[in-house]
Amino acid sequence: MKWQGRRQSDNVEDRRGMSSGGKVIAGGGIIGIIVLLLQLFGGETGQSLAPVLEQMNQTNSQQETVQRELTPEEDALGQFAATVLADTEDIWTKIFNDNQLGIYEKPKMVLFTDAVQTACGGATAASGPFYCPADKKVYMDLRFFEELRTRFGAKGGDFAIAYVIAHEVGHHVQTLLGTSQKVRQAQQGKSKADANKLSVCLELQADFYAGLWAHYNKKYLEEGDIEEALSAAHAVGDDAIQSKMQGHVVPDSFTHGTSEQRMKWFMKGYNSGNISQHNTFEEEL
C-alpha cells in the first residue's frame, strides 16, 4: 500500500514500549490461547470479550511500568497504522455524508505492547486486535501480525494490517449505526448456537465494511494488496483456526465466520462499493 508521505491520523495513542500498570490479565499461555481462539481478530470487546476478561481478571497480576524506545521498524509500523486510520476517517466521513447517515464520529486507535487497560476491561495481546464500544477505541498490539503469518499461515504484508484496522473500524461503524446494540439485544434469551450465529453475521458485516473501505481507497493500493487481505481473512476463519488448533471444527461454536465467508464478504464490499449491500443477517441466517 502506498502510504509514505501521506496524512496520519491524530487519533492514535501509542503506548508501545510501556507495560500496563495495575491489574492486567495474566499470561500468554493456555488461557491466552483460549481467548485467542474465542476472540481472534475482530471481536467487539464490549459485546463478547468483556465477560471473559472479567472472569480472567480474578487471576490477574500486578506489573510495574517499564518504558523503552521503539525500534525504527516499530516506529515505521506505527506511522503506517496512523496513515491507514486517517484513510478510514476520510472515507467513512464521505460514506456517512453521501448516504445521510449523520456525522461520522472518528474512533481512536491505541497501539500497545503485551497488555492494556480499556473501558471494557483489561486485555493482553493474546486476545488479538479488538474494538471497545465503551470508549470507542480500536486496540492493537502490532506484533500480532507476525504471529498471524507464522502460526496461522497468512501471507503477511502491510495490507493485512490495513485490513485488520479497517475491520475493527467496521465495528465502530456498527456502534455508530446502532447495529451492535440491536445484535446484543437480539442475542438475549437465545441458545448459545443461535447467539453465535448473530455474532458471525456481525463479524462478516465488519469484513464487508473493510472491503468497502478498500474499494474507496483503490488509488493507494498496490499489486498484491487484496491478496494479502484475503490471506489474512482466510487465516482467521473459525474453521481454519479450529482445524489448526484442535484438529476438527465445531460449527455451532463459530463466532466470526468461516474462511470462505470472511473472504466472500470482504470482496463483496470491495467489488460493490455500496453500503446498502451490507445485510449479512439476511443472507447468512
PDB file of C-alpha atoms in Angstrom:
ATOM      1  CA  MET A   1       0.000   0.000   0.000  1.00  0.00           C
ATOM      2  CA  LYS A   2       1.241   3.466  -0.873  1.00  0.00           C
ATOM      3  CA  TRP A   3       1.418   5.285   2.425  1.00  0.00           C
ATOM      4  CA  GLN A   4       4.683   7.192   2.886  1.00  0.00           C
ATOM      5  CA  GLY A   5       4.359  10.960   2.989  1.00  0.00           C
ATOM      6  CA  ARG A   6       0.600  10.988   3.449  1.00  0.00           C
ATOM      7  CA  ARG A   7      -1.613  12.266   6.240  1.00  0.00           C
ATOM      8  CA  GLN A   8      -1.502  10.427   9.539  1.00  0.00           C
ATOM      9  CA  SER A   9      -4.368  10.442  11.989  1.00  0.00           C
ATOM     10  CA  ASP A  10      -4.082  12.479  15.176  1.00  0.00           C
ATOM     11  CA  ASN A  11      -6.366   9.959  16.894  1.00  0.00           C
ATOM     12  CA  VAL A  12      -3.628   7.452  17.752  1.00  0.00           C
ATOM     13  CA  GLU A  13      -2.424   6.753  21.287  1.00  0.00           C
ATOM     14  CA  ASP A  14       0.920   4.990  21.053  1.00  0.00           C
ATOM     15  CA  ARG A  15       1.521   3.102  24.300  1.00  0.00           C
ATOM     16  CA  ARG A  16       4.038   0.669  22.867  1.00  0.00           C
ATOM     17  CA  GLY A  17       7.144   0.120  24.877  1.00  0.00           C
ATOM     18  CA  MET A  18       5.185   0.607  28.085  1.00  0.00           C
ATOM     19  CA  SER A  19       3.728  -2.146  30.232  1.00  0.00           C
ATOM     20  CA  SER A  20       0.298  -1.521  31.704  1.00  0.00           C
ATOM     21  CA  GLY A  21       0.468  -0.538  35.333  1.00  0.00           C
ATOM     22  CA  GLY A  22      -2.008  -2.079  37.730  1.00  0.00           C
ATOM     23  CA  LYS A  23      -4.066  -5.153  37.079  1.00  0.00           C
ATOM     24  CA  VAL A  24      -3.924  -6.902  33.740  1.00  0.00           C
ATOM     25  CA  ILE A  25      -4.805 -10.344  32.529  1.00  0.00           C
ATOM     26  CA  ALA A  26      -2.006 -12.725  33.365  1.00  0.00           C
ATOM     27  CA  GLY A  27      -0.202 -14.901  30.925  1.00  0.00           C
ATOM     28  CA  GLY A  28       0.038 -15.645  27.247  1.00  0.00           C
ATOM     29  CA  GLY A  29      -0.094 -19.380  27.801  1.00  0.00           C
ATOM     30  CA  ILE A  30      -3.075 -21.680  27.622  1.00  0.00           C
ATOM     31  CA  ILE A  31      -5.501 -19.042  28.923  1.00  0.00           C
ATOM     32  CA  GLY A  32      -4.270 -16.620  26.315  1.00  0.00           C
ATOM     33  CA  ILE A  33      -4.686 -19.246  23.620  1.00  0.00           C
ATOM     34  CA  ILE A  34      -8.273 -19.866  24.714  1.00  0.00           C
ATOM     35  CA  VAL A  35      -9.034 -16.161  24.466  1.00  0.00           C
ATOM     36  CA  LEU A  36      -7.303 -16.083  21.088  1.00  0.00           C
ATOM     37  CA  LEU A  37      -9.472 -18.900  19.813  1.00  0.00           C
ATOM     38  CA  LEU A  38     -12.617 -17.252  21.128  1.00  0.00           C
ATOM     39  CA  GLN A  39     -11.908 -13.716  20.026  1.00  0.00           C
ATOM     40  CA  LEU A  40      -9.089 -13.755  17.477  1.00  0.00           C
ATOM     41  CA  PHE A  41      -9.209 -10.813  15.138  1.00  0.00           C
ATOM     42  CA  GLY A  42     -12.219  -8.659  15.032  1.00  0.00           C
ATOM     43  CA  GLY A  43     -14.130  -9.274  18.198  1.00  0.00           C
ATOM     44  CA  GLU A  44     -16.044  -6.349  19.593  1.00  0.00           C
ATOM     45  CA  THR A  45     -14.883  -6.494  23.175  1.00  0.00           C
ATOM     46  CA  GLY A  46     -17.895  -4.840  24.701  1.00  0.00           C
ATOM     47  CA  GLN A  47     -20.131  -7.445  23.112  1.00  0.00           C
ATOM     48  CA  SER A  48     -18.482 -10.754  23.934  1.00  0.00           C
ATOM     49  CA  LEU A  49     -14.981 -10.456  25.373  1.00  0.00           C
ATOM     50  CA  ALA A  50     -15.802  -8.404  28.461  1.00  0.00           C
ATOM     51  CA  PRO A  51     -17.347 -11.318  30.441  1.00  0.00           C
ATOM     52  CA  VAL A  52     -14.284 -13.425  29.686  1.00  0.00           C
ATOM     53  CA  LEU A  53     -11.999 -10.601  30.785  1.00  0.00           C
ATOM     54  CA  GLU A  54     -13.977 -10.132  33.997  1.00  0.00           C
ATOM     55  CA  GLN A  55     -13.624 -13.800  34.864  1.00  0.00           C
ATOM     56  CA  MET A  56      -9.942 -13.900  33.981  1.00  0.00           C
ATOM     57  CA  ASN A  57      -9.195 -10.761  35.977  1.00  0.00           C
ATOM     58  CA  GLN A  58      -9.662 -12.892  39.071  1.00  0.00           C
ATOM     59  CA  THR A  59      -6.232 -14.334  38.257  1.00  0.00           C
ATOM     60  CA  ASN A  60      -4.630 -11.094  37.167  1.00  0.00           C
ATOM     61  CA  SER A  61      -1.219  -9.872  38.286  1.00  0.00           C
ATOM     62  CA  GLN A  62       0.462  -6.595  39.148  1.00  0.00           C
ATOM     63  CA  GLN A  63       3.003  -5.289  36.662  1.00  0.00           C
ATOM     64  CA  GLU A  64       5.406  -2.412  37.037  1.00  0.00           C
ATOM     65  CA  THR A  65       5.528   0.218  34.338  1.00  0.00           C
ATOM     66  CA  VAL A  66       8.550  -0.203  32.074  1.00  0.00           C
ATOM     67  CA  GLN A  67       9.445   2.027  29.130  1.00  0.00           C
ATOM     68  CA  ARG A  68      11.801   1.546  26.225  1.00  0.00           C
ATOM     69  CA  GLU A  69      12.469   3.319  22.947  1.00  0.00           C
ATOM     70  CA  LEU A  70      10.787   1.966  19.856  1.00  0.00           C
ATOM     71  CA  THR A  71      12.927   0.493  17.120  1.00  0.00           C
ATOM     72  CA  PRO A  72      12.935   2.181  13.680  1.00  0.00           C
ATOM     73  CA  GLU A  73      10.837  -0.728  12.380  1.00  0.00           C
ATOM     74  CA  GLU A  74       8.280  -0.281  15.147  1.00  0.00           C
ATOM     75  CA  ASP A  75       8.155   3.450  14.548  1.00  0.00           C
ATOM     76  CA  ALA A  76       7.515   2.943  10.829  1.00  0.00           C
ATOM     77  CA  LEU A  77       4.790   0.411  11.569  1.00  0.00           C
ATOM     78  CA  GLY A  78       3.095   2.895  13.874  1.00  0.00           C
ATOM     79  CA  GLN A  79       3.229   5.563  11.185  1.00  0.00           C
ATOM     80  CA  PHE A  80       1.688   3.125   8.717  1.00  0.00           C
ATOM     81  CA  ALA A  81      -1.144   2.293  11.119  1.00  0.00           C
ATOM     82  CA  ALA A  82      -1.795   6.017  11.672  1.00  0.00           C
ATOM     83  CA  THR A  83      -1.967   6.533   7.898  1.00  0.00           C
ATOM     84  CA  VAL A  84      -4.481   3.712   7.487  1.00  0.00           C
ATOM     85  CA  LEU A  85      -6.606   5.142  10.300  1.00  0.00           C
ATOM     86  CA  ALA A  86      -6.517   8.537   8.557  1.00  0.00           C
ATOM     87  CA  ASP A  87      -7.770   6.880   5.371  1.00  0.00           C
ATOM     88  CA  THR A  88     -10.665   5.287   7.269  1.00  0.00           C
ATOM     89  CA  GLU A  89     -11.533   8.687   8.720  1.00  0.00           C
ATOM     90  CA  ASP A  90     -11.683  10.319   5.300  1.00  0.00           C
ATOM     91  CA  ILE A  91     -13.595   7.509   3.626  1.00  0.00           C
ATOM     92  CA  TRP A  92     -16.172   6.888   6.348  1.00  0.00           C
ATOM     93  CA  THR A  93     -16.814  10.617   6.663  1.00  0.00           C
ATOM     94  CA  LYS A  94     -17.603  10.626   2.936  1.00  0.00           C
ATOM     95  CA  ILE A  95     -19.765   7.474   3.130  1.00  0.00           C
ATOM     96  CA  PHE A  96     -21.760   8.856   6.059  1.00  0.00           C
ATOM     97  CA  ASN A  97     -22.264  12.175   4.269  1.00  0.00           C
ATOM     98  CA  ASP A  98     -23.175  10.631   0.913  1.00  0.00           C
ATOM     99  CA  ASN A  99     -25.684   8.244   2.494  1.00  0.00           C
ATOM    100  CA  GLN A 100     -27.146  10.708   5.013  1.00  0.00           C
ATOM    101  CA  LEU A 101     -26.072   8.583   7.966  1.00  0.00           C
ATOM    102  CA  GLY A 102     -25.265  11.533  10.175  1.00  0.00           C
ATOM    103  CA  ILE A 103     -21.885  12.809  11.327  1.00  0.00           C
ATOM    104  CA  TYR A 104     -19.094  10.248  11.401  1.00  0.00           C
ATOM    105  CA  GLU A 105     -17.504  10.232  14.836  1.00  0.00           C
ATOM    106  CA  LYS A 106     -13.853   9.284  14.463  1.00  0.00           C
ATOM    107  CA  PRO A 107     -12.590   6.496  16.742  1.00  0.00           C
ATOM    108  CA  LYS A 108      -9.234   6.482  18.472  1.00  0.00           C
ATOM    109  CA  MET A 109      -6.690   3.718  17.997  1.00  0.00           C
ATOM    110  CA  VAL A 110      -4.446   2.543  20.834  1.00  0.00           C
ATOM    111  CA  LEU A 111      -1.193   0.793  19.974  1.00  0.00           C
ATOM    112  CA  PHE A 112       0.086  -1.257  22.894  1.00  0.00           C
ATOM    113  CA  THR A 113       2.580  -3.922  23.857  1.00  0.00           C
ATOM    114  CA  ASP A 114       1.662  -7.063  25.780  1.00  0.00           C
ATOM    115  CA  ALA A 115      -1.273  -5.753  27.828  1.00  0.00           C
ATOM    116  CA  VAL A 116      -3.655  -2.825  28.008  1.00  0.00           C
ATOM    117  CA  GLN A 117      -6.431  -1.403  30.172  1.00  0.00           C
ATOM    118  CA  THR A 118      -9.647  -0.396  28.405  1.00  0.00           C
ATOM    119  CA  ALA A 119     -13.130   0.779  29.333  1.00  0.00           C
ATOM    120  CA  CYS A 120     -14.192  -2.817  28.574  1.00  0.00           C
ATOM    121  CA  GLY A 121     -11.624  -4.326  30.975  1.00  0.00           C
ATOM    122  CA  GLY A 122      -8.025  -5.446  30.811  1.00  0.00           C
ATOM    123  CA  ALA A 123      -6.664  -7.438  27.874  1.00  0.00           C
ATOM    124  CA  THR A 124      -3.437  -8.973  26.676  1.00  0.00           C
ATOM    125  CA  ALA A 125      -2.031  -9.242  23.180  1.00  0.00           C
ATOM    126  CA  ALA A 126      -3.255 -12.851  23.125  1.00  0.00           C
ATOM    127  CA  SER A 127      -6.816 -11.645  22.610  1.00  0.00           C
ATOM    128  CA  GLY A 128      -5.874 -10.201  19.231  1.00  0.00           C
ATOM    129  CA  PRO A 129      -6.912  -6.782  17.878  1.00  0.00           C
ATOM    130  CA  PHE A 130     -10.286  -5.620  19.178  1.00  0.00           C
ATOM    131  CA  TYR A 131     -12.700  -2.718  19.415  1.00  0.00           C
ATOM    132  CA  CYS A 132     -14.158  -1.486  22.688  1.00  0.00           C
ATOM    133  CA  PRO A 133     -17.521   0.277  22.221  1.00  0.00           C
ATOM    134  CA  ALA A 134     -17.444   1.663  25.775  1.00  0.00           C
ATOM    135  CA  ASP A 135     -14.608   4.047  24.890  1.00  0.00           C
ATOM    136  CA  LYS A 136     -14.915   3.824  21.070  1.00  0.00           C
ATOM    137  CA  LYS A 137     -11.300   2.817  20.625  1.00  0.00           C
ATOM    138  CA  VAL A 138      -9.526   0.224  18.495  1.00  0.00           C
ATOM    139  CA  TYR A 139      -6.790  -1.658  20.383  1.00  0.00           C
ATOM    140  CA  MET A 140      -3.861  -3.302  18.616  1.00  0.00           C
ATOM    141  CA  ASP A 141      -0.593  -4.968  19.534  1.00  0.00           C
ATOM    142  CA  LEU A 142       1.034  -4.760  16.108  1.00  0.00           C
ATOM    143  CA  ARG A 143       3.253  -7.771  16.841  1.00  0.00           C
ATOM    144  CA  PHE A 144       0.106  -9.836  16.340  1.00  0.00           C
ATOM    145  CA  PHE A 145       0.632  -9.786  12.588  1.00  0.00           C
ATOM    146  CA  GLU A 146       3.880 -11.708  12.786  1.00  0.00           C
ATOM    147  CA  GLU A 147       2.033 -14.415  14.709  1.00  0.00           C
ATOM    148  CA  LEU A 148      -0.741 -14.303  12.137  1.00  0.00           C
ATOM    149  CA  ARG A 149       1.842 -15.103   9.480  1.00  0.00           C
ATOM    150  CA  THR A 150       3.976 -17.646  11.331  1.00  0.00           C
ATOM    151  CA  ARG A 151       1.317 -19.527  13.308  1.00  0.00           C
ATOM    152  CA  PHE A 152      -1.763 -19.218  11.127  1.00  0.00           C
ATOM    153  CA  GLY A 153      -0.256 -19.129   7.644  1.00  0.00           C
ATOM    154  CA  ALA A 154      -1.273 -15.671   6.412  1.00  0.00           C
ATOM    155  CA  LYS A 155       0.913 -14.147   3.703  1.00  0.00           C
ATOM    156  CA  GLY A 156       1.754 -11.090   5.761  1.00  0.00           C
ATOM    157  CA  GLY A 157       2.393  -7.714   4.162  1.00  0.00           C
ATOM    158  CA  ASP A 158       1.238  -4.257   5.151  1.00  0.00           C
ATOM    159  CA  PHE A 159      -2.233  -4.595   3.684  1.00  0.00           C
ATOM    160  CA  ALA A 160      -3.018  -7.471   6.014  1.00  0.00           C
ATOM    161  CA  ILE A 161      -2.591  -4.908   8.794  1.00  0.00           C
ATOM    162  CA  ALA A 162      -4.710  -2.392   6.898  1.00  0.00           C
ATOM    163  CA  TYR A 163      -7.477  -4.993   6.557  1.00  0.00           C
ATOM    164  CA  VAL A 164      -7.496  -5.672  10.298  1.00  0.00           C
ATOM    165  CA  ILE A 165      -7.630  -1.965  11.143  1.00  0.00           C
ATOM    166  CA  ALA A 166     -10.457  -1.464   8.637  1.00  0.00           C
ATOM    167  CA  HIS A 167     -12.323  -4.444  10.129  1.00  0.00           C
ATOM    168  CA  GLU A 168     -12.082  -3.031  13.649  1.00  0.00           C
ATOM    169  CA  VAL A 169     -13.190   0.382  12.405  1.00  0.00           C
ATOM    170  CA  GLY A 170     -16.107  -1.520  10.863  1.00  0.00           C
ATOM    171  CA  HIS A 171     -17.148  -2.453  14.413  1.00  0.00           C
ATOM    172  CA  HIS A 172     -17.030   1.236  15.267  1.00  0.00           C
ATOM    173  CA  VAL A 173     -19.348   1.948  12.339  1.00  0.00           C
ATOM    174  CA  GLN A 174     -21.715  -0.721  13.678  1.00  0.00           C
ATOM    175  CA  THR A 175     -21.696   1.001  17.048  1.00  0.00           C
ATOM    176  CA  LEU A 176     -22.477   4.388  15.499  1.00  0.00           C
ATOM    177  CA  LEU A 177     -25.307   2.942  13.396  1.00  0.00           C
ATOM    178  CA  GLY A 178     -26.786   1.011  16.313  1.00  0.00           C
ATOM    179  CA  THR A 179     -26.235  -2.414  14.750  1.00  0.00           C
ATOM    180  CA  SER A 180     -24.129  -3.758  17.605  1.00  0.00           C
ATOM    181  CA  GLN A 181     -26.695  -2.775  20.202  1.00  0.00           C
ATOM    182  CA  LYS A 182     -29.508  -4.438  18.235  1.00  0.00           C
ATOM    183  CA  VAL A 183     -27.495  -7.652  17.959  1.00  0.00           C
ATOM    184  CA  ARG A 184     -26.773  -7.717  21.688  1.00  0.00           C
ATOM    185  CA  GLN A 185     -30.479  -7.290  22.395  1.00  0.00           C
ATOM    186  CA  ALA A 186     -31.402  -9.997  19.889  1.00  0.00           C
ATOM    187  CA  GLN A 187     -28.932 -12.425  21.498  1.00  0.00           C
ATOM    188  CA  GLN A 188     -30.649 -12.240  24.857  1.00  0.00           C
ATOM    189  CA  GLY A 189     -32.630 -15.368  25.630  1.00  0.00           C
ATOM    190  CA  LYS A 190     -31.306 -17.274  22.619  1.00  0.00           C
ATOM    191  CA  SER A 191     -29.387 -20.525  22.736  1.00  0.00           C
ATOM    192  CA  LYS A 192     -25.597 -20.318  22.564  1.00  0.00           C
ATOM    193  CA  ALA A 193     -25.623 -21.628  18.986  1.00  0.00           C
ATOM    194  CA  ASP A 194     -28.219 -19.073  17.836  1.00  0.00           C
ATOM    195  CA  ALA A 195     -26.436 -16.243  19.634  1.00  0.00           C
ATOM    196  CA  ASN A 196     -23.213 -17.302  17.913  1.00  0.00           C
ATOM    197  CA  LYS A 197     -24.911 -17.077  14.512  1.00  0.00           C
ATOM    198  CA  LEU A 198     -25.732 -13.455  15.187  1.00  0.00           C
ATOM    199  CA  SER A 199     -22.118 -12.821  16.228  1.00  0.00           C
ATOM    200  CA  VAL A 200     -20.947 -14.351  12.956  1.00  0.00           C
ATOM    201  CA  CYS A 201     -23.206 -12.015  10.972  1.00  0.00           C
ATOM    202  CA  LEU A 202     -21.856  -9.033  12.908  1.00  0.00           C
ATOM    203  CA  GLU A 203     -18.259 -10.043  12.168  1.00  0.00           C
ATOM    204  CA  LEU A 204     -18.965 -10.682   8.488  1.00  0.00           C
ATOM    205  CA  GLN A 205     -20.543  -7.257   8.216  1.00  0.00           C
ATOM    206  CA  ALA A 206     -17.335  -5.749   9.640  1.00  0.00           C
ATOM    207  CA  ASP A 207     -15.461  -7.664   6.916  1.00  0.00           C
ATOM    208  CA  PHE A 208     -17.834  -6.151   4.356  1.00  0.00           C
ATOM    209  CA  TYR A 209     -17.091  -2.698   5.738  1.00  0.00           C
ATOM    210  CA  ALA A 210     -13.360  -3.406   5.471  1.00  0.00           C
ATOM    211  CA  GLY A 211     -13.824  -4.314   1.806  1.00  0.00           C
ATOM    212  CA  LEU A 212     -15.961  -1.218   1.272  1.00  0.00           C
ATOM    213  CA  TRP A 213     -13.156   0.904   2.709  1.00  0.00           C
ATOM    214  CA  ALA A 214     -10.657  -0.783   0.363  1.00  0.00           C
ATOM    215  CA  HIS A 215     -12.939  -0.029  -2.598  1.00  0.00           C
ATOM    216  CA  TYR A 216     -12.778   3.688  -1.859  1.00  0.00           C
ATOM    217  CA  ASN A 217      -9.038   3.532  -1.168  1.00  0.00           C
ATOM    218  CA  LYS A 218      -8.065   1.935  -4.501  1.00  0.00           C
ATOM    219  CA  LYS A 219      -5.801   4.782  -5.556  1.00  0.00           C
ATOM    220  CA  TYR A 220      -3.386   3.838  -2.778  1.00  0.00           C
ATOM    221  CA  LEU A 221      -3.454   0.075  -3.347  1.00  0.00           C
ATOM    222  CA  GLU A 222      -0.558  -1.820  -4.881  1.00  0.00           C
ATOM    223  CA  GLU A 223      -0.382  -5.142  -6.669  1.00  0.00           C
ATOM    224  CA  GLY A 224      -0.903  -7.989  -4.205  1.00  0.00           C
ATOM    225  CA  ASP A 225      -2.657  -5.915  -1.532  1.00  0.00           C
ATOM    226  CA  ILE A 226      -6.065  -7.560  -1.945  1.00  0.00           C
ATOM    227  CA  GLU A 227      -4.434 -10.993  -1.925  1.00  0.00           C
ATOM    228  CA  GLU A 228      -2.784 -10.093   1.391  1.00  0.00           C
ATOM    229  CA  ALA A 229      -6.154  -9.108   2.851  1.00  0.00           C
ATOM    230  CA  LEU A 230      -7.807 -12.304   1.617  1.00  0.00           C
ATOM    231  CA  SER A 231      -4.984 -14.413   3.010  1.00  0.00           C
ATOM    232  CA  ALA A 232      -5.469 -12.799   6.414  1.00  0.00           C
ATOM    233  CA  ALA A 233      -9.243 -13.273   6.194  1.00  0.00           C
ATOM    234  CA  HIS A 234      -8.742 -16.946   5.363  1.00  0.00           C
ATOM    235  CA  ALA A 235      -6.277 -17.452   8.209  1.00  0.00           C
ATOM    236  CA  VAL A 236      -8.688 -16.123  10.821  1.00  0.00           C
ATOM    237  CA  GLY A 237     -11.768 -18.034   9.747  1.00  0.00           C
ATOM    238  CA  ASP A 238     -13.242 -20.047  12.622  1.00  0.00           C
ATOM    239  CA  ASP A 239     -12.897 -23.291  10.684  1.00  0.00           C
ATOM    240  CA  ALA A 240      -9.249 -22.622   9.843  1.00  0.00           C
ATOM    241  CA  ILE A 241      -8.367 -21.758  13.444  1.00  0.00           C
ATOM    242  CA  GLN A 242     -10.228 -24.704  14.962  1.00  0.00           C
ATOM    243  CA  SER A 243      -8.802 -27.148  12.442  1.00  0.00           C
ATOM    244  CA  LYS A 244      -5.276 -25.938  13.156  1.00  0.00           C
ATOM    245  CA  MET A 245      -5.591 -25.743  16.936  1.00  0.00           C
ATOM    246  CA  GLN A 246      -7.796 -28.743  17.755  1.00  0.00           C
ATOM    247  CA  GLY A 247      -7.865 -30.869  14.602  1.00  0.00           C
ATOM    248  CA  HIS A 248     -11.619 -30.577  13.993  1.00  0.00           C
ATOM    249  CA  VAL A 249     -14.294 -27.919  13.633  1.00  0.00           C
ATOM    250  CA  VAL A 250     -17.451 -27.277  15.651  1.00  0.00           C
ATOM    251  CA  PRO A 251     -19.735 -25.067  13.504  1.00  0.00           C
ATOM    252  CA  ASP A 252     -22.134 -24.220  16.347  1.00  0.00           C
ATOM    253  CA  SER A 253     -19.235 -22.609  18.209  1.00  0.00           C
ATOM    254  CA  PHE A 254     -18.277 -20.299  15.323  1.00  0.00           C
ATOM    255  CA  THR A 255     -18.378 -16.621  16.315  1.00  0.00           C
ATOM    256  CA  HIS A 256     -16.574 -14.933  13.411  1.00  0.00           C
ATOM    257  CA  GLY A 257     -17.408 -16.968  10.312  1.00  0.00           C
ATOM    258  CA  THR A 258     -15.606 -19.446   8.103  1.00  0.00           C
ATOM    259  CA  SER A 259     -12.621 -18.527   5.953  1.00  0.00           C
ATOM    260  CA  GLU A 260     -14.850 -18.663   2.871  1.00  0.00           C
ATOM    261  CA  GLN A 261     -17.461 -16.384   4.432  1.00  0.00           C
ATOM    262  CA  ARG A 262     -14.891 -13.833   5.579  1.00  0.00           C
ATOM    263  CA  MET A 263     -13.258 -13.631   2.166  1.00  0.00           C
ATOM    264  CA  LYS A 264     -16.672 -13.516   0.451  1.00  0.00           C
ATOM    265  CA  TRP A 265     -17.933 -10.541   2.437  1.00  0.00           C
ATOM    266  CA  PHE A 266     -14.678  -8.609   2.186  1.00  0.00           C
ATOM    267  CA  MET A 267     -14.806  -8.997  -1.590  1.00  0.00           C
ATOM    268  CA  LYS A 268     -18.496  -8.083  -1.713  1.00  0.00           C
ATOM    269  CA  GLY A 269     -17.701  -4.779  -0.056  1.00  0.00           C
ATOM    270  CA  TYR A 270     -14.670  -4.262  -2.273  1.00  0.00           C
ATOM    271  CA  ASN A 271     -16.422  -5.080  -5.534  1.00  0.00           C
ATOM    272  CA  SER A 272     -19.724  -3.347  -4.856  1.00  0.00           C
ATOM    273  CA  GLY A 273     -18.636  -0.130  -3.190  1.00  0.00           C
ATOM    274  CA  ASN A 274     -22.233   0.059  -1.997  1.00  0.00           C
ATOM    275  CA  ILE A 275     -23.028   0.232   1.704  1.00  0.00           C
ATOM    276  CA  SER A 276     -26.633  -0.807   1.064  1.00  0.00           C
ATOM    277  CA  GLN A 277     -25.399  -4.359   0.371  1.00  0.00           C
ATOM    278  CA  HIS A 278     -24.189  -4.821   3.943  1.00  0.00           C
ATOM    279  CA  ASN A 279     -27.031  -7.026   5.215  1.00  0.00           C
ATOM    280  CA  THR A 280     -25.151 -10.152   6.281  1.00  0.00           C
ATOM    281  CA  PHE A 281     -28.004 -11.037   8.612  1.00  0.00           C
ATOM    282  CA  GLU A 282     -30.425 -11.517   5.718  1.00  0.00           C
ATOM    283  CA  GLU A 283     -28.054 -13.655   3.658  1.00  0.00           C
ATOM    284  CA  GLU A 284     -26.300 -15.712   6.321  1.00  0.00           C
ATOM    285  CA  LEU A 285     -29.066 -16.572   8.790  1.00  0.00           C
TER     286      LEU A 285
END
